[in-house]
């Protein structure tokens, strides 16, 4: 009962937690002798360990992870849908060197059995029969695989065949394998059910008796030295060029992990992919645990509030609790929270729960998660402050400045027009020099003119004293 409650608690926490991906830890207690590898928490979606995460690798028969997904997406009734081994499928498998379950031309079997043959023993003849059933041809089915890879965002993956025969253009990455395996595990329970079996009985067909399939994943086979009791699946792969490859899941005390190892060598004649995967699982189970690193009841920052008479600041809280896989001896004081606010200040009104920023959670100098920061309480705005802020916005806005500039230009143009109409067409008035009036000088000139008239015999002017008139 306690285990169920703990599992339910973890599910709730994880649904509220953000998707994160980190590579914070190194394995120092043993070697990981493969080309590329990763250890991934299915629960918290954290990469606990990685090596050459995005390097191109050849998947060998692990391409059948995608082939299985395509089948599951296109077959709604595994029990009652049949696939048939055709002559063309039979001809295509001949000479490839792929593992087979010895299907005969015309033999029919349940789609579920064909899927099991694919995932458990990498039976190439069953795969080609599946291809013709759901893709019309091998090429058509490969197109479906590549389309699904695009939908899942597997940017480092490309398929050229559904079996895993070596081809330079048939490649993937550890990161993409994690995405693909997690998708299959979470969406289709039958996927984990089949890959977790060490033996599988294929029902009699129209042409063969009952068959028993034997797994290639020796970690789920208790008859081998590589058996690991906590391993729950999934798939192996091998070609000379790809080396030994393994995707495996394990679960212990509510913790679920996915290990991916690519191009593993044989060490002293032993299968290093199984040995290393077991060591990786033991390492993470023994040294790591869930830790709540953010509490939604504890504020981590505050931001200035405008347009309120009651509050100057509002406290910001994590929107959700952040649970991370951390070393068991990790001190919570070494977890650092780095708030990143959207603005220096916010305007009221503010509603509790409004997202006003984010916070990065850092452990060992690595970001282990990011959460939204939300307002911790409601804050009302003040009407008078809102009124003045409205006009402040108007008067400081770019639109207002543009309109004001246009009005000034229009006013200047109008003033110029008025001046041109009223003044530019008038003649200039001649300026006359002003001469001050001198009465004595005028009297002397008048007497002089009078004497001149008497001398000349001209009559005296009776009404005007100036001969100019």
Short mmCIF file of C-alpha atoms in Angstrom, two decimals:
data_model
loop_
_atom_site.label_atom_id
_atom_site.label_comp_id
_atom_site.label_asym_id
_atom_site.label_seq_id
_atom_site.Cartn_x
_atom_site.Cartn_y
_atom_site.Cartn_z
CA UNK A 1 0.00 0.00 0.00
CA UNK A 2 2.80 2.40 0.92
CA UNK A 3 4.53 1.62 -2.38
CA UNK A 4 1.36 2.48 -4.32
CA UNK A 5 0.99 5.78 -2.45
CA UNK A 6 4.65 6.62 -3.11
CA UNK A 7 4.26 5.79 -6.81
CA UNK A 8 1.12 7.91 -7.05
CA UNK A 9 2.95 10.80 -5.41
CA UNK A 10 5.77 10.51 -7.91
CA UNK A 11 3.37 10.43 -10.85
CA UNK A 12 1.65 13.61 -9.65
CA UNK A 13 4.97 15.36 -9.14
CA UNK A 14 6.26 14.31 -12.54
CA UNK A 15 3.12 15.45 -14.32
CA UNK A 16 3.70 18.89 -12.83
CA UNK A 17 7.42 18.93 -13.51
CA UNK A 18 8.97 20.38 -16.67
CA UNK A 19 10.73 18.23 -19.24
CA UNK A 20 14.46 18.54 -18.68
CA UNK A 21 17.62 16.97 -20.09
CA UNK A 22 20.97 17.12 -18.35
CA UNK A 23 24.33 15.43 -18.31
CA UNK A 24 25.55 16.24 -14.82
CA UNK A 25 27.37 13.14 -13.68
CA UNK A 26 30.38 11.06 -14.62
CA UNK A 27 30.85 7.38 -13.87
CA UNK A 28 34.18 6.86 -12.12
CA UNK A 29 33.77 3.41 -10.61
CA UNK A 30 33.79 1.44 -13.88
CA UNK A 31 34.43 1.88 -17.61
CA UNK A 32 31.76 2.39 -20.27
CA UNK A 33 33.69 0.85 -23.19
CA UNK A 34 31.27 1.67 -26.01
CA UNK A 35 31.21 4.29 -28.76
CA UNK A 36 28.13 6.08 -27.42
CA UNK A 37 25.87 5.58 -24.41
CA UNK A 38 23.33 7.13 -22.06
CA UNK A 39 21.47 6.42 -18.84
CA UNK A 40 18.08 8.10 -18.76
CA UNK A 41 15.45 8.51 -16.05
CA UNK A 42 12.06 7.63 -17.53
CA UNK A 43 10.45 9.20 -14.46
CA UNK A 44 12.03 12.67 -14.47
CA UNK A 45 13.20 12.70 -18.09
CA UNK A 46 16.78 13.46 -17.05
CA UNK A 47 19.88 12.12 -18.72
CA UNK A 48 21.95 11.03 -15.74
CA UNK A 49 24.95 9.96 -17.80
CA UNK A 50 25.87 10.30 -21.45
CA UNK A 51 28.70 9.65 -23.85
CA UNK A 52 28.63 10.96 -27.44
CA UNK A 53 24.91 11.56 -27.14
CA UNK A 54 24.47 13.04 -30.63
CA UNK A 55 27.15 11.14 -32.53
CA UNK A 56 25.99 9.19 -35.59
CA UNK A 57 25.83 5.44 -34.87
CA UNK A 58 24.55 2.41 -36.76
CA UNK A 59 21.56 0.84 -35.01
CA UNK A 60 21.65 -2.69 -36.49
CA UNK A 61 18.41 -4.48 -35.61
CA UNK A 62 17.45 -1.77 -33.12
CA UNK A 63 15.79 -0.13 -36.13
CA UNK A 64 13.04 -2.64 -35.29
CA UNK A 65 12.06 -0.38 -32.40
CA UNK A 66 10.72 2.00 -35.04
CA UNK A 67 9.31 -0.83 -37.16
CA UNK A 68 7.34 -1.98 -34.11
CA UNK A 69 6.00 1.53 -33.51
CA UNK A 70 4.80 1.74 -37.12
CA UNK A 71 3.02 -1.61 -36.75
CA UNK A 72 1.36 -0.57 -33.49
CA UNK A 73 0.22 2.70 -35.05
CA UNK A 74 -1.36 0.93 -38.01
CA UNK A 75 -2.80 -2.24 -36.50
CA UNK A 76 -5.70 -1.81 -34.10
CA UNK A 77 -6.27 -5.53 -33.51
CA UNK A 78 -3.07 -7.51 -33.07
CA UNK A 79 -4.88 -10.73 -32.17
CA UNK A 80 -7.22 -10.90 -35.17
CA UNK A 81 -5.06 -9.33 -37.88
CA UNK A 82 -2.92 -11.73 -39.91
CA UNK A 83 0.25 -11.23 -41.91
CA UNK A 84 1.31 -13.57 -44.72
CA UNK A 85 4.73 -14.58 -45.92
CA UNK A 86 4.74 -13.76 -49.64
CA UNK A 87 7.12 -14.96 -52.33
CA UNK A 88 8.56 -11.45 -52.71
CA UNK A 89 9.17 -11.15 -48.96
CA UNK A 90 10.79 -14.59 -48.97
CA UNK A 91 13.03 -13.68 -51.90
CA UNK A 92 14.08 -10.41 -50.26
CA UNK A 93 15.19 -12.07 -47.04
CA UNK A 94 17.32 -14.71 -48.78
CA UNK A 95 21.04 -14.02 -48.62
CA UNK A 96 20.81 -11.14 -46.16
CA UNK A 97 22.19 -13.11 -43.22
CA UNK A 98 19.35 -11.81 -41.04
CA UNK A 99 17.86 -13.96 -38.28
CA UNK A 100 14.65 -15.72 -39.34
CA UNK A 101 11.85 -17.82 -37.85
CA UNK A 102 11.65 -19.92 -41.04
CA UNK A 103 8.28 -18.79 -42.33
CA UNK A 104 7.09 -20.59 -45.47
CA UNK A 105 5.64 -18.85 -48.51
CA UNK A 106 1.91 -18.61 -47.95
CA UNK A 107 2.20 -19.09 -44.19
CA UNK A 108 -0.02 -16.83 -42.11
CA UNK A 109 0.38 -15.83 -38.49
CA UNK A 110 -1.15 -13.36 -36.07
CA UNK A 111 0.19 -9.84 -36.22
CA UNK A 112 0.94 -10.07 -32.50
CA UNK A 113 3.10 -13.15 -33.10
CA UNK A 114 4.91 -11.46 -35.98
CA UNK A 115 5.51 -8.42 -33.77
CA UNK A 116 6.89 -10.67 -31.03
CA UNK A 117 9.20 -12.37 -33.53
CA UNK A 118 10.49 -8.95 -34.50
CA UNK A 119 11.08 -7.61 -30.99
CA UNK A 120 12.21 -10.79 -29.24
CA UNK A 121 14.36 -12.60 -31.80
CA UNK A 122 14.78 -10.05 -34.66
CA UNK A 123 13.17 -12.41 -37.20
CA UNK A 124 13.74 -10.79 -40.58
CA UNK A 125 11.22 -12.90 -42.49
CA UNK A 126 8.43 -11.86 -40.08
CA UNK A 127 9.49 -8.23 -40.51
CA UNK A 128 9.31 -8.37 -44.31
CA UNK A 129 5.88 -10.01 -44.11
CA UNK A 130 4.81 -7.13 -41.86
CA UNK A 131 6.23 -4.57 -44.31
CA UNK A 132 4.13 -5.85 -47.20
CA UNK A 133 1.03 -6.02 -44.98
CA UNK A 134 1.17 -2.42 -43.73
CA UNK A 135 3.43 -0.62 -46.21
CA UNK A 136 2.57 -2.42 -49.46
CA UNK A 137 6.28 -3.05 -49.92
CA UNK A 138 9.53 -2.89 -48.01
CA UNK A 139 10.24 0.54 -49.46
CA UNK A 140 6.77 1.78 -48.58
CA UNK A 141 7.18 0.60 -44.99
CA UNK A 142 10.59 2.28 -44.70
CA UNK A 143 8.96 5.50 -45.87
CA UNK A 144 6.46 5.14 -43.02
CA UNK A 145 9.34 4.65 -40.59
CA UNK A 146 11.09 7.81 -41.75
CA UNK A 147 7.85 9.78 -41.62
CA UNK A 148 7.30 8.70 -38.02
CA UNK A 149 10.89 9.61 -37.18
CA UNK A 150 10.14 13.11 -38.40
CA UNK A 151 6.98 13.31 -36.32
CA UNK A 152 8.90 12.29 -33.21
CA UNK A 153 11.65 14.83 -33.86
CA UNK A 154 14.38 12.26 -34.45
CA UNK A 155 16.57 14.73 -36.32
CA UNK A 156 19.66 12.51 -36.26
CA UNK A 157 17.95 9.41 -37.64
CA UNK A 158 17.38 7.99 -41.13
CA UNK A 159 16.26 4.52 -42.17
CA UNK A 160 16.93 2.59 -45.38
CA UNK A 161 15.70 -0.85 -44.28
CA UNK A 162 13.49 -2.25 -41.50
CA UNK A 163 15.83 -5.07 -40.40
CA UNK A 164 19.01 -3.18 -39.60
CA UNK A 165 21.24 -4.44 -42.42
CA UNK A 166 24.26 -2.20 -42.59
CA UNK A 167 23.95 0.86 -44.80
CA UNK A 168 25.83 4.14 -44.45
CA UNK A 169 22.48 5.95 -44.71
CA UNK A 170 20.83 3.76 -42.07
CA UNK A 171 21.83 5.62 -38.91
CA UNK A 172 20.64 7.18 -35.65
CA UNK A 173 21.90 8.70 -32.38
CA UNK A 174 21.64 7.76 -28.73
CA UNK A 175 19.44 10.79 -28.08
CA UNK A 176 17.01 9.70 -30.80
CA UNK A 177 16.92 6.13 -29.50
CA UNK A 178 15.94 7.46 -26.07
CA UNK A 179 13.07 9.46 -27.58
CA UNK A 180 11.89 6.51 -29.66
CA UNK A 181 12.11 3.92 -26.89
CA UNK A 182 10.39 6.18 -24.37
CA UNK A 183 7.58 6.87 -26.85
CA UNK A 184 7.01 3.15 -27.44
CA UNK A 185 7.20 2.30 -23.73
CA UNK A 186 4.78 5.02 -22.62
CA UNK A 187 2.23 4.66 -25.42
CA UNK A 188 2.08 0.91 -26.01
CA UNK A 189 2.10 -1.45 -22.99
CA UNK A 190 2.38 -4.41 -25.36
CA UNK A 191 5.84 -3.15 -26.33
CA UNK A 192 7.29 -3.65 -22.84
CA UNK A 193 5.25 -6.80 -22.36
CA UNK A 194 6.84 -8.50 -25.37
CA UNK A 195 10.40 -7.23 -24.95
CA UNK A 196 10.41 -8.30 -21.32
CA UNK A 197 9.86 -11.97 -22.24
CA UNK A 198 12.76 -14.41 -22.48
CA UNK A 199 10.57 -16.95 -24.30
CA UNK A 200 7.46 -16.56 -26.42
CA UNK A 201 5.21 -19.27 -27.87
CA UNK A 202 3.95 -18.65 -31.41
CA UNK A 203 0.64 -20.37 -32.00
CA UNK A 204 0.43 -23.03 -34.74
CA UNK A 205 -0.15 -21.55 -38.19
CA UNK A 206 -1.70 -22.88 -41.38
CA UNK A 207 1.70 -24.36 -42.32
CA UNK A 208 3.68 -24.89 -39.10
CA UNK A 209 3.38 -26.25 -35.60
CA UNK A 210 3.88 -24.26 -32.44
CA UNK A 211 7.19 -22.38 -32.26
CA UNK A 212 9.14 -20.93 -29.33
CA UNK A 213 10.99 -17.65 -29.74
CA UNK A 214 14.10 -17.04 -27.63
CA UNK A 215 15.11 -13.52 -26.68
CA UNK A 216 18.37 -11.93 -27.80
CA UNK A 217 18.34 -9.71 -24.68
CA UNK A 218 20.20 -11.91 -22.25
CA UNK A 219 19.49 -9.53 -19.35
CA UNK A 220 15.92 -10.87 -19.17
CA UNK A 221 16.94 -14.50 -19.61
CA UNK A 222 17.47 -16.15 -16.24
CA UNK A 223 19.28 -19.07 -17.89
CA UNK A 224 22.27 -16.87 -18.74
CA UNK A 225 25.08 -15.30 -16.73
CA UNK A 226 23.96 -11.85 -17.93
CA UNK A 227 20.54 -12.04 -16.29
CA UNK A 228 19.55 -8.97 -14.26
CA UNK A 229 16.40 -9.43 -12.23
CA UNK A 230 15.38 -5.76 -12.43
CA UNK A 231 15.68 -5.57 -16.22
CA UNK A 232 12.28 -5.20 -17.94
CA UNK A 233 13.25 -5.12 -21.68
CA UNK A 234 13.93 -4.08 -24.47
CA UNK A 235 16.06 -4.70 -27.69
CA UNK A 236 19.50 -5.69 -28.95
CA UNK A 237 21.29 -5.24 -32.26
CA UNK A 238 24.44 -6.43 -33.99
CA UNK A 239 26.33 -6.11 -37.26
CA UNK A 240 30.07 -6.06 -37.81
CA UNK A 241 29.93 -2.31 -38.54
CA UNK A 242 27.48 -1.38 -35.74
CA UNK A 243 29.04 -3.63 -33.10
CA UNK A 244 27.03 -4.88 -30.15
CA UNK A 245 24.12 -2.56 -29.36
CA UNK A 246 21.60 -2.59 -26.52
CA UNK A 247 18.59 -0.64 -25.36
CA UNK A 248 17.50 -1.86 -21.93
CA UNK A 249 15.08 -0.79 -19.21
CA UNK A 250 15.21 -1.55 -15.51
CA UNK A 251 12.95 -0.80 -12.54
CA UNK A 252 13.72 -0.87 -8.82
CA UNK A 253 11.76 0.56 -5.87
CA UNK A 254 9.65 2.77 -8.12
CA UNK A 255 12.61 4.10 -10.12
CA UNK A 256 12.66 3.42 -13.86
CA UNK A 257 15.71 3.88 -16.09
CA UNK A 258 16.60 3.37 -19.73
CA UNK A 259 20.14 2.49 -20.80
CA UNK A 260 21.41 2.79 -24.37
CA UNK A 261 24.82 1.41 -25.39
CA UNK A 262 26.08 1.48 -28.98
CA UNK A 263 29.01 -0.27 -30.63
CA UNK A 264 30.22 -2.17 -27.58
CA UNK A 265 33.27 -4.39 -28.01
CA UNK A 266 33.70 -7.92 -26.82
CA UNK A 267 35.90 -7.88 -23.69
CA UNK A 268 37.71 -11.15 -22.97
CA UNK A 269 35.04 -12.98 -24.94
CA UNK A 270 32.25 -11.52 -22.80
CA UNK A 271 29.25 -9.43 -23.88
CA UNK A 272 30.26 -6.03 -22.57
CA UNK A 273 26.94 -4.39 -23.46
CA UNK A 274 25.08 -6.52 -20.89
CA UNK A 275 27.81 -6.25 -18.26
CA UNK A 276 28.04 -2.46 -18.62
CA UNK A 277 24.27 -1.94 -18.63
CA UNK A 278 23.98 -3.94 -15.40
CA UNK A 279 26.74 -1.85 -13.80
CA UNK A 280 25.06 1.37 -14.90
CA UNK A 281 21.74 0.32 -13.38
CA UNK A 282 23.37 -0.71 -10.10
CA UNK A 283 25.29 2.57 -10.00
CA UNK A 284 22.20 4.74 -10.40
CA UNK A 285 19.99 2.66 -8.09
CA UNK A 286 22.58 2.72 -5.30
CA UNK A 287 23.71 6.33 -5.57
CA UNK A 288 20.76 8.44 -6.69
CA UNK A 289 17.28 9.24 -5.44
CA UNK A 290 14.37 11.61 -5.96
CA UNK A 291 14.77 14.96 -4.24
CA UNK A 292 12.25 17.81 -4.15
CA UNK A 293 14.39 20.84 -4.97
CA UNK A 294 11.61 23.44 -5.26
CA UNK A 295 8.65 23.93 -2.95
CA UNK A 296 5.56 25.74 -4.25
CA UNK A 297 4.95 27.25 -0.78
CA UNK A 298 8.30 29.04 -0.58
CA UNK A 299 8.84 32.27 -2.59
CA UNK A 300 12.07 32.51 -4.57
CA UNK A 301 11.88 36.11 -5.85
CA UNK A 302 9.81 39.30 -5.92
CA UNK A 303 9.02 41.94 -8.50
CA UNK A 304 8.09 45.62 -8.21
CA UNK A 305 4.41 46.50 -8.62
CA UNK A 306 3.06 49.69 -10.23
CA UNK A 307 -0.42 51.29 -10.13
CA UNK A 308 -1.24 49.90 -6.70
CA UNK A 309 -1.62 51.85 -3.46
CA UNK A 310 -1.45 48.72 -1.30
CA UNK A 311 1.62 46.83 -2.58
CA UNK A 312 5.05 47.86 -3.81
CA UNK A 313 6.19 44.28 -4.56
CA UNK A 314 4.62 40.87 -5.20
CA UNK A 315 6.27 37.61 -4.14
CA UNK A 316 6.92 34.97 -6.81
CA UNK A 317 6.50 31.25 -6.17
CA UNK A 318 7.40 28.16 -8.25
CA UNK A 319 4.39 27.18 -10.32
CA UNK A 320 5.08 23.50 -9.68
CA UNK A 321 7.24 21.38 -7.46
CA UNK A 322 10.46 20.28 -9.11
CA UNK A 323 11.62 16.77 -8.33
CA UNK A 324 14.98 15.69 -9.67
CA UNK A 325 17.23 12.66 -9.54
CA UNK A 326 20.22 13.71 -7.43
CA UNK A 327 23.01 11.92 -5.58
CA UNK A 328 21.81 10.60 -2.25
CA UNK A 329 24.47 12.62 -0.41
CA UNK A 330 23.61 15.87 -2.21
CA UNK A 331 23.07 18.79 0.19
CA UNK A 332 19.99 20.89 -0.63
CA UNK A 333 22.04 24.00 0.08
CA UNK A 334 24.10 23.27 -3.03
CA UNK A 335 20.99 23.62 -5.20
CA UNK A 336 20.86 27.17 -6.59
CA UNK A 337 17.73 28.91 -7.89
CA UNK A 338 18.29 31.61 -10.52
CA UNK A 339 15.17 33.74 -11.12
CA UNK A 340 14.70 35.25 -14.58
CA UNK A 341 12.00 37.93 -14.52
CA UNK A 342 10.20 39.04 -17.67
CA UNK A 343 10.29 42.74 -16.64
CA UNK A 344 11.71 45.00 -13.94
CA UNK A 345 8.17 45.82 -12.79
CA UNK A 346 4.57 44.81 -13.46
CA UNK A 347 1.31 46.75 -13.43
CA UNK A 348 -1.62 46.01 -11.20
CA UNK A 349 -4.11 44.40 -11.33
CA UNK A 350 -2.35 41.08 -10.77
CA UNK A 351 -4.06 37.73 -10.26
CA UNK A 352 -2.64 35.01 -8.08
CA UNK A 353 -0.99 32.46 -10.37
CA UNK A 354 -0.09 34.93 -13.13
CA UNK A 355 3.21 33.85 -14.72
CA UNK A 356 5.71 36.67 -14.23
CA UNK A 357 9.02 34.92 -14.94
CA UNK A 358 10.97 31.68 -14.74
CA UNK A 359 13.62 30.17 -12.52
CA UNK A 360 16.52 27.90 -13.39
CA UNK A 361 17.48 25.29 -10.83
CA UNK A 362 21.20 24.57 -10.83
CA UNK A 363 23.09 21.74 -9.18
CA UNK A 364 26.81 21.14 -9.60
CA UNK A 365 26.96 24.03 -12.11
CA UNK A 366 24.39 22.28 -14.32
CA UNK A 367 20.81 23.36 -14.95
CA UNK A 368 18.63 20.48 -13.75
CA UNK A 369 15.29 22.15 -14.39
CA UNK A 370 13.32 25.27 -15.22
CA UNK A 371 9.95 26.27 -13.75
CA UNK A 372 7.57 29.20 -14.15
CA UNK A 373 7.37 31.80 -11.38
CA UNK A 374 3.85 32.95 -10.50
CA UNK A 375 2.33 35.74 -8.41
CA UNK A 376 1.57 34.66 -4.85
CA UNK A 377 -1.47 36.89 -4.30
CA UNK A 378 -4.05 39.15 -5.95
CA UNK A 379 -3.24 42.86 -6.21
CA UNK A 380 -5.83 45.47 -7.21
CA UNK A 381 -5.01 48.62 -9.16
CA UNK A 382 -5.75 52.22 -8.06
CA UNK A 383 -8.09 54.12 -10.41
CA UNK A 384 -6.32 57.49 -10.11
CA UNK A 385 -2.92 55.96 -10.79
CA UNK A 386 -4.36 54.09 -13.76
CA UNK A 387 -5.84 57.37 -15.09
CA UNK A 388 -2.52 59.23 -14.94
CA UNK A 389 -0.67 56.23 -16.36
CA UNK A 390 -3.08 56.18 -19.29
CA UNK A 391 -2.15 59.72 -20.29
CA UNK A 392 1.52 59.08 -19.58
CA UNK A 393 1.42 56.21 -22.04
CA UNK A 394 -0.34 58.36 -24.63
CA UNK A 395 2.07 61.29 -24.32
CA UNK A 396 5.17 59.09 -24.36
CA UNK A 397 4.03 56.76 -27.10
CA UNK A 398 5.68 56.72 -30.51
CA UNK A 399 2.33 57.26 -32.20
CA UNK A 400 1.72 60.45 -30.20
CA UNK A 401 5.20 61.74 -31.03
CA UNK A 402 4.62 61.07 -34.72
CA UNK A 403 1.22 62.79 -34.69
CA UNK A 404 2.65 65.78 -32.79
CA UNK A 405 5.47 66.06 -35.28
CA UNK A 406 3.02 65.96 -38.19
CA UNK A 407 0.89 68.71 -36.57
CA UNK A 408 3.96 70.92 -36.12
CA UNK A 409 4.94 70.43 -39.75
CA UNK A 410 1.37 71.19 -40.86
CA UNK A 411 1.29 74.37 -38.76
CA UNK A 412 4.56 75.58 -40.30
CA UNK A 413 3.32 74.85 -43.79
CA UNK A 414 0.06 76.74 -43.10
CA UNK A 415 1.95 79.76 -41.72
CA UNK A 416 4.10 79.80 -44.82
CA UNK A 417 1.03 79.66 -47.03
CA UNK A 418 -0.63 82.60 -45.19
CA UNK A 419 2.50 84.71 -45.51
CA UNK A 420 2.78 83.96 -49.21
CA UNK A 421 -0.84 84.92 -49.86
CA UNK A 422 -0.84 88.19 -47.84
CA UNK A 423 2.63 89.65 -48.27
CA UNK A 424 4.65 88.08 -51.02
CA UNK A 425 2.57 89.75 -53.88
CA UNK A 426 2.67 93.41 -52.62
CA UNK A 427 5.04 96.10 -54.09
CA UNK A 428 7.64 97.53 -51.89
CA UNK A 429 6.93 101.11 -50.61
CA UNK A 430 9.63 103.66 -51.46
CA UNK A 431 11.24 105.00 -48.37
CA UNK A 432 11.48 108.85 -48.06
CA UNK A 433 14.18 110.44 -46.09
CA UNK A 434 12.82 112.58 -43.27
CA UNK A 435 14.16 116.17 -43.15
CA UNK A 436 13.43 118.11 -39.93
CA UNK A 437 11.51 121.41 -40.40
CA UNK A 438 13.59 124.70 -39.92
CA UNK A 439 11.27 127.73 -39.53
CA UNK A 440 13.98 130.43 -39.73
CA UNK A 441 15.44 128.90 -42.82
CA UNK A 442 12.00 128.77 -44.43
CA UNK A 443 11.39 132.47 -43.56
CA UNK A 444 14.67 133.56 -45.14
CA UNK A 445 13.97 131.50 -48.27
CA UNK A 446 10.48 133.04 -48.50
CA UNK A 447 11.89 136.58 -48.34
CA UNK A 448 14.47 135.66 -50.97
CA UNK A 449 11.76 134.37 -53.28
CA UNK A 450 9.69 137.56 -52.68
CA UNK A 451 12.60 139.82 -53.61
CA UNK A 452 13.22 137.77 -56.72
CA UNK A 453 9.58 138.15 -57.78
CA UNK A 454 9.73 141.94 -57.25
CA UNK A 455 12.93 142.06 -59.28
CA UNK A 456 11.37 139.99 -62.02
CA UNK A 457 8.13 141.98 -61.91
CA UNK A 458 6.00 138.96 -61.11
CA UNK A 459 2.83 139.49 -59.11
CA UNK A 460 2.72 138.59 -55.47
CA UNK A 461 0.97 135.34 -54.59
CA UNK A 462 -2.07 136.08 -52.54
CA UNK A 463 -3.11 132.56 -51.39
CA UNK A 464 0.13 130.63 -51.38
CA UNK A 465 3.51 131.68 -50.31
CA UNK A 466 5.23 128.94 -52.21
CA UNK A 467 5.67 129.27 -55.95
CA UNK A 468 5.54 125.53 -56.28
CA UNK A 469 1.78 125.76 -55.99
#
